[in-house]
mmCIF file of C-alpha atoms in Angstrom:
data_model
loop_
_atom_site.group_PDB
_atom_site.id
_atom_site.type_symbol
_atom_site.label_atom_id
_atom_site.label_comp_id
_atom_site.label_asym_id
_atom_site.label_seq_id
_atom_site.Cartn_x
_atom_site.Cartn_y
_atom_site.Cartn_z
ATOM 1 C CA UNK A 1 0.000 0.000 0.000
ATOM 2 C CA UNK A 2 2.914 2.333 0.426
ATOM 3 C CA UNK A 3 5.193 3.727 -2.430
ATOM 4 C CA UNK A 4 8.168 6.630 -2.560
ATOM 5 C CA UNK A 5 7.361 10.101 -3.085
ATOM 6 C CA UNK A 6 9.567 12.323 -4.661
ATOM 7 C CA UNK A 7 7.636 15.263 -2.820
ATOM 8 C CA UNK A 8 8.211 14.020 0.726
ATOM 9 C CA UNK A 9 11.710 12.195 0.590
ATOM 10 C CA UNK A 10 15.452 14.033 1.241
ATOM 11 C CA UNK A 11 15.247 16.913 3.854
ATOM 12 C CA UNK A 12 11.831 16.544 5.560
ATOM 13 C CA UNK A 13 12.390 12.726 6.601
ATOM 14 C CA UNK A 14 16.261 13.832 7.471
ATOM 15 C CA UNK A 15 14.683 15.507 9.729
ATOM 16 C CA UNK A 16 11.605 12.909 10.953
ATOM 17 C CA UNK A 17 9.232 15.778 10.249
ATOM 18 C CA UNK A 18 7.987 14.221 7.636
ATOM 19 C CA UNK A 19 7.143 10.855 5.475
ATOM 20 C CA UNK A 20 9.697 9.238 2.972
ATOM 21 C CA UNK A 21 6.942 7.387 1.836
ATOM 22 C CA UNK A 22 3.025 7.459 1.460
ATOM 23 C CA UNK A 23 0.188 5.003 0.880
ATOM 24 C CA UNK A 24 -1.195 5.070 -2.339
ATOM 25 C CA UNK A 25 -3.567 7.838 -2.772
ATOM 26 C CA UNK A 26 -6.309 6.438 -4.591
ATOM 27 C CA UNK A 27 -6.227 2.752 -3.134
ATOM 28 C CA UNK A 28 -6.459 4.786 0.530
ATOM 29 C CA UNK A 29 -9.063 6.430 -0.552
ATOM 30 C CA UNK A 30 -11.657 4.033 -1.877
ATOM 31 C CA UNK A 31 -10.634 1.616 1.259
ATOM 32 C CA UNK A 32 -11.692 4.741 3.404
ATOM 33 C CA UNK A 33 -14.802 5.555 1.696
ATOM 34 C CA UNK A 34 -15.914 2.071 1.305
ATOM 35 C CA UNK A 35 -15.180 1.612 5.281
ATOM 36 C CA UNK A 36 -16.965 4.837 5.681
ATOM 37 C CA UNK A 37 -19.995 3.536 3.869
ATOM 38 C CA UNK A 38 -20.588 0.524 5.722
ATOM 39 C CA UNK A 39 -20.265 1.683 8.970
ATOM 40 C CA UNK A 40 -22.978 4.615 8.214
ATOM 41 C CA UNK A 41 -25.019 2.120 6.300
ATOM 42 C CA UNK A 42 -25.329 -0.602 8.589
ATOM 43 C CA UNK A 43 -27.474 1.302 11.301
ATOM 44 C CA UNK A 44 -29.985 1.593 8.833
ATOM 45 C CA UNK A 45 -30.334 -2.203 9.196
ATOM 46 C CA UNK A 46 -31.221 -1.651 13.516
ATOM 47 C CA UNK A 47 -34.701 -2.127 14.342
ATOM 48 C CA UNK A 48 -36.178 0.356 17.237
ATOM 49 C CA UNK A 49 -34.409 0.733 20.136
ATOM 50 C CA UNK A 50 -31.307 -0.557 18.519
ATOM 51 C CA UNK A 51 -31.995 -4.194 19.346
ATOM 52 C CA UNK A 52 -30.095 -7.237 17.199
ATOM 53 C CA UNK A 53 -30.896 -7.549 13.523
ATOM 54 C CA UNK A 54 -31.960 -10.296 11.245
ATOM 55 C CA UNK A 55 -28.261 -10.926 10.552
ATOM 56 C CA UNK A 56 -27.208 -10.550 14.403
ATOM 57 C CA UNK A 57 -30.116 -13.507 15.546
ATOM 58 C CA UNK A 58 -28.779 -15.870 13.021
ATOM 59 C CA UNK A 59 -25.032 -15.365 13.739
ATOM 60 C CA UNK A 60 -25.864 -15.868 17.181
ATOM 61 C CA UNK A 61 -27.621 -18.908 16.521
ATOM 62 C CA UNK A 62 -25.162 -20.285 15.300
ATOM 63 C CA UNK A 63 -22.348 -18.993 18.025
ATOM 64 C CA UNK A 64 -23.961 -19.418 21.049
ATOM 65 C CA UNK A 65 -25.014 -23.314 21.303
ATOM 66 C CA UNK A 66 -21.421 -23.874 20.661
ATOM 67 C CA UNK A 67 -19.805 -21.796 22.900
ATOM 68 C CA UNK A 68 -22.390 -21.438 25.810
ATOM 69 C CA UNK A 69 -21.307 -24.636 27.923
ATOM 70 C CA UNK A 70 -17.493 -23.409 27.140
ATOM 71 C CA UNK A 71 -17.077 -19.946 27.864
ATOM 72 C CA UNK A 72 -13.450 -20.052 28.633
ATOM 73 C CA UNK A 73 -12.455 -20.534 24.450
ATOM 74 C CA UNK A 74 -14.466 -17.607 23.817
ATOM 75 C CA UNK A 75 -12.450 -15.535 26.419
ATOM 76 C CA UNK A 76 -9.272 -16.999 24.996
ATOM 77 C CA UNK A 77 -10.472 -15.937 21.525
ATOM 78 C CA UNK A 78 -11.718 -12.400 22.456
ATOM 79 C CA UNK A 79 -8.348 -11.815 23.751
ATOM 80 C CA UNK A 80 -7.131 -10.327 20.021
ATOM 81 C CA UNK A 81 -9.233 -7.343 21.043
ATOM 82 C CA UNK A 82 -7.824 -7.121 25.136
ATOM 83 C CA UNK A 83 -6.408 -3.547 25.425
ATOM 84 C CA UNK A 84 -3.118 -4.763 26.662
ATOM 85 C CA UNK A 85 -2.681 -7.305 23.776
ATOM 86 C CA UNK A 86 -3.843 -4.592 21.477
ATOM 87 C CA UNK A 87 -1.779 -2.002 23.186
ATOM 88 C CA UNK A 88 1.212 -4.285 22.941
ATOM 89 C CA UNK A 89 1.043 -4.682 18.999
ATOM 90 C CA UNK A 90 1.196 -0.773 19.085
ATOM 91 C CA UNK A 91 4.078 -0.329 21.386
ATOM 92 C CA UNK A 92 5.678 -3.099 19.137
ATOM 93 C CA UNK A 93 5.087 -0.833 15.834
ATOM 94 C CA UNK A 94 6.481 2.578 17.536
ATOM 95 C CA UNK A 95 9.529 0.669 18.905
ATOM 96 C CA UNK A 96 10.105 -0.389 15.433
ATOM 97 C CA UNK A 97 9.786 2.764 13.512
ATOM 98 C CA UNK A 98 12.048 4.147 16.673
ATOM 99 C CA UNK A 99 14.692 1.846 16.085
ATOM 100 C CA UNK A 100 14.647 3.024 12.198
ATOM 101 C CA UNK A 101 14.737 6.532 13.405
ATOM 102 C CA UNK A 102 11.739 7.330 11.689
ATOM 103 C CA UNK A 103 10.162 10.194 13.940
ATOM 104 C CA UNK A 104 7.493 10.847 11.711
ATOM 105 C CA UNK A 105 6.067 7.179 11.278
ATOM 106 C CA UNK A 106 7.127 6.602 15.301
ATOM 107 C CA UNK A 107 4.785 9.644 16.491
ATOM 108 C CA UNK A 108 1.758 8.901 13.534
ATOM 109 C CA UNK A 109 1.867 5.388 14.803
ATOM 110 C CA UNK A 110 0.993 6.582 18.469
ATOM 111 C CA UNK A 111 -1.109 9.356 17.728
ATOM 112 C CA UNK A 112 -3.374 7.976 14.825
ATOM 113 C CA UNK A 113 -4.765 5.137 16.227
ATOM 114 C CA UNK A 114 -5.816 6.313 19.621
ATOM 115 C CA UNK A 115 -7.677 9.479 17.981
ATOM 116 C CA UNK A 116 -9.531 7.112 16.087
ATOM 117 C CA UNK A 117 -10.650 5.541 19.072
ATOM 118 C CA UNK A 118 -11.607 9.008 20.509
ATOM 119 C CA UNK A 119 -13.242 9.717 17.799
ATOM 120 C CA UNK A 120 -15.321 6.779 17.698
ATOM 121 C CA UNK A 121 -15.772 7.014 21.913
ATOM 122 C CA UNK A 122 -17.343 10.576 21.975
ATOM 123 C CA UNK A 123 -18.898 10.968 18.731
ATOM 124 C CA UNK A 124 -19.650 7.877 16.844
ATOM 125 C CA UNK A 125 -21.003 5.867 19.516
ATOM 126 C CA UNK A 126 -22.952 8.775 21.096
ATOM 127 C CA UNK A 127 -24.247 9.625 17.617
ATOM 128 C CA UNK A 128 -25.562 6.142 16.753
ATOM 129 C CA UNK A 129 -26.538 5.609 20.248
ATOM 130 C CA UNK A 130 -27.383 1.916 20.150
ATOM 131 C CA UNK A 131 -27.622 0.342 23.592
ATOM 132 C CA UNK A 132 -25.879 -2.808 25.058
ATOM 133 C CA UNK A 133 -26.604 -3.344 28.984
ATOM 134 C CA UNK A 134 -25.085 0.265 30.491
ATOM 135 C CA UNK A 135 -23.197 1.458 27.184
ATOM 136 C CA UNK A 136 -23.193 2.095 23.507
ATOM 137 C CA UNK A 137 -22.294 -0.650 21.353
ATOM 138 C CA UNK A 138 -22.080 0.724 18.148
ATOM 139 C CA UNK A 139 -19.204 0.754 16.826
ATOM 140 C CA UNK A 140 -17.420 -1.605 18.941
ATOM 141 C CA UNK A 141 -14.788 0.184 20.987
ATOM 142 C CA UNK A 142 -12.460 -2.614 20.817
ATOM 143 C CA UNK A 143 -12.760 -3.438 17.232
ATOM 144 C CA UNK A 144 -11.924 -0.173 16.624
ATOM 145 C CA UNK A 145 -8.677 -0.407 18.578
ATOM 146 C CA UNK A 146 -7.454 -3.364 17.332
ATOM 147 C CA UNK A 147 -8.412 -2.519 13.520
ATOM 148 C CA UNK A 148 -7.019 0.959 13.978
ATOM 149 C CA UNK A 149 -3.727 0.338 15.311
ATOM 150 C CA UNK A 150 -2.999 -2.836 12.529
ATOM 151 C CA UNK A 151 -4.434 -0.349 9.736
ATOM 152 C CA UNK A 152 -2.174 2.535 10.976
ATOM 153 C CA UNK A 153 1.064 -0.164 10.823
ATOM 154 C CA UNK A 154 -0.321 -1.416 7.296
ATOM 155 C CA UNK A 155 -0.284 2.164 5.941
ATOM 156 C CA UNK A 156 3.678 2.785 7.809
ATOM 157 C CA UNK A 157 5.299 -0.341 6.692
ATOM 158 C CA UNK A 158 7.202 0.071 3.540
ATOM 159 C CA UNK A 159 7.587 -3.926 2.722
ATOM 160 C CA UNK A 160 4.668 -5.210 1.070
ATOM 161 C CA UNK A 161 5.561 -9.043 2.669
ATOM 162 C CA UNK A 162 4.685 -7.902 6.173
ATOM 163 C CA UNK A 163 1.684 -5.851 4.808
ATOM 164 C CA UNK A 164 0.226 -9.067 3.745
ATOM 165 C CA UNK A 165 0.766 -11.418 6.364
ATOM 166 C CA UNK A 166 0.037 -9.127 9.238
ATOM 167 C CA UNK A 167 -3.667 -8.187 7.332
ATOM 168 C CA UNK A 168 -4.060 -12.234 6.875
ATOM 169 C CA UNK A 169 -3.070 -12.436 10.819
ATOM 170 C CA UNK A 170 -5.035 -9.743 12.032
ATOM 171 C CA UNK A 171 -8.261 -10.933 9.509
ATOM 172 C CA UNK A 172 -7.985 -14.622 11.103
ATOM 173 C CA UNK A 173 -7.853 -13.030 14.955
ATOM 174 C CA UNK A 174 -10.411 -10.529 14.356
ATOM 175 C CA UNK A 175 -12.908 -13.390 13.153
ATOM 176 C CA UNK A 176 -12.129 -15.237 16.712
ATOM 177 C CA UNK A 177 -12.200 -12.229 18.403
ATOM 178 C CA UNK A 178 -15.419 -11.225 17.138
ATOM 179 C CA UNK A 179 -16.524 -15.106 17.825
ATOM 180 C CA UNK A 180 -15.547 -14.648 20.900
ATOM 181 C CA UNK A 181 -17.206 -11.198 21.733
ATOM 182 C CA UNK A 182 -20.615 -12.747 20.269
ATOM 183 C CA UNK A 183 -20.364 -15.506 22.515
ATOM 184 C CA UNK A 184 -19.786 -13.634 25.243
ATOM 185 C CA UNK A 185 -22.869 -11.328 25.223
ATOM 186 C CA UNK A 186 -19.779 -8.262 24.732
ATOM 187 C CA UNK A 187 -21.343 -7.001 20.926
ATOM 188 C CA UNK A 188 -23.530 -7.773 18.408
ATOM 189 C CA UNK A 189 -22.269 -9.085 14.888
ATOM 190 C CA UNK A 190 -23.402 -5.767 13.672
ATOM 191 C CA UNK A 191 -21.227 -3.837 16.074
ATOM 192 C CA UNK A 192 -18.054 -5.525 15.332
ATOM 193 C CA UNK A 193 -18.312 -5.023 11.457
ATOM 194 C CA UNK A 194 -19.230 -1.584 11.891
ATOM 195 C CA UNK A 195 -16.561 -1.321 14.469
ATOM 196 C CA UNK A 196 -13.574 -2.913 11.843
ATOM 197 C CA UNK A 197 -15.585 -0.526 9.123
ATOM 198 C CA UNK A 198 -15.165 2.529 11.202
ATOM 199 C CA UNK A 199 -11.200 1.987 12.277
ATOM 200 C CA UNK A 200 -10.236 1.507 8.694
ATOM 201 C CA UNK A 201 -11.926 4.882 7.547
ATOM 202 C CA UNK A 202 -10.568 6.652 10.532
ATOM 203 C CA UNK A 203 -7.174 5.290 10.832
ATOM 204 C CA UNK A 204 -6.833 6.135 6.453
ATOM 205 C CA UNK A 205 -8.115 9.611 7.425
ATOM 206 C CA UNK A 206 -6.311 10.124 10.158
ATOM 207 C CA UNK A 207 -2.840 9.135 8.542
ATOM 208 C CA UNK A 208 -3.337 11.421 5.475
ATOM 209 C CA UNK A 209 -3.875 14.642 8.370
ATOM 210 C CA UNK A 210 -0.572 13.362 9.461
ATOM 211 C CA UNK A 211 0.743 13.549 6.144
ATOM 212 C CA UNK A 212 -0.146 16.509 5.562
ATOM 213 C CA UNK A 213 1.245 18.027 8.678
ATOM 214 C CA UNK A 214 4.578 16.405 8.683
ATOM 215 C CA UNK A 215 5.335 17.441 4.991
ATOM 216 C CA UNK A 216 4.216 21.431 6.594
ATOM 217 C CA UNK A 217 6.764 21.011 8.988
ATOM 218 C CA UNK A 218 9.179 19.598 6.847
ATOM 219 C CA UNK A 219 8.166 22.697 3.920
ATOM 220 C CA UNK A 220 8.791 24.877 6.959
ATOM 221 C CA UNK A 221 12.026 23.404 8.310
ATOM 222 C CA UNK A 222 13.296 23.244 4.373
#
């Protein structure tokens, strides 16, 4: 997803004000928009009262007689979206991008994420305002974590190798995850693909403000 820019290379990352490199413009874009679409579209599906759709009742049909009498695998497979695991595989990106002395990845890969998961805490959820016990479900909170912080990494990482497997790792643990979180009583199916929908159009946004700002600084420092 990422590929050299003439525009942002030389002085700017010198100075880690600024990217060598940028996701593709157009391929960033569409992925946002489409993420963007779902997640608004989706709450058009929620009955009254933002109880479980069609789709949620036969999902958990299907989860919860499996599951029910074994509740510890579906805390062992919600675990992909624990804070400290997810927390963990952020601190692991910024120490790499540290170690490269790449200022400007090391400080987007901190800040990007967790403003997507402000954003989605005081406005998103709030705006949608679907109910779940004693909070709002929609997105999920921890999908959007998890989602956020692998998307931001995706967009940083210049080889296209660890792009791939670490989407194909994150795809297979967010399916448990969200198995697990179903099983659980945590979300509705509906939440967590809202909540993976959301993260990916926030993180993509997100990263391009970044962009923007670190190649202003770098202008400015030029």
């Amino acid at each position: 997803m990422s590929r050299p820019t003439e525009a942002t290379a030389g002085v700017a990352d010198a100075r880690g004000r600024g990217p060598e490199r940028t996701a593709d413009p157009l391929i960033s874009a569409v992925t946002a928009a489409t993420g963007a679409t779902v997640a608004a579209t989706i709450p058009l599906s929620f009955p009254p009262g933002g109880g479980p759709t069609a789709f949620d009742l036969a999902v958990d049909q299907r989860v919860d007689p499996r599951l029910d009498a074994r509740p510890w695998i579906a805390e062992v497979l919600s675990l992909a979206t624990d804070t400290g695991v997810v927390l963990a595989i952020l601190c692991g990106g910024v120490a790499w991008f540290a170690w490269q002395r790449r200022w400007w990845e090391t400080a987007t890969m901190v800040l990007v994420p967790e403003a997507a998961v402000a954003i989605n805490a005081w406005a998103l959820k709030p705006f949608w305002s679907r109910p779940l016990y004693d909070y709002f479900a929609y997105p999920s909170g921890h999908t959007v974590h998890l989602v956020a912080v692998v998307t931001t990494l995706v967009l940083l990482l210049r080889s296209a190798r660890a792009r791939t497997v670490i989407v194909a790792l994150t795809v297979a643990a967010w399916c448990g995850a969200g198995i697990g979180m179903i099983a659980l009583d945590y979300h509705l199916t509906t939440d967590i693909v809202g909540g993976a929908a959301a993260a990916i159009a926030l993180a993509i946004a997100l990263y391009w403000v970044a962009v923007y700002i670190g190649r202003a600084l770098g202008a400015r420092s030029g």
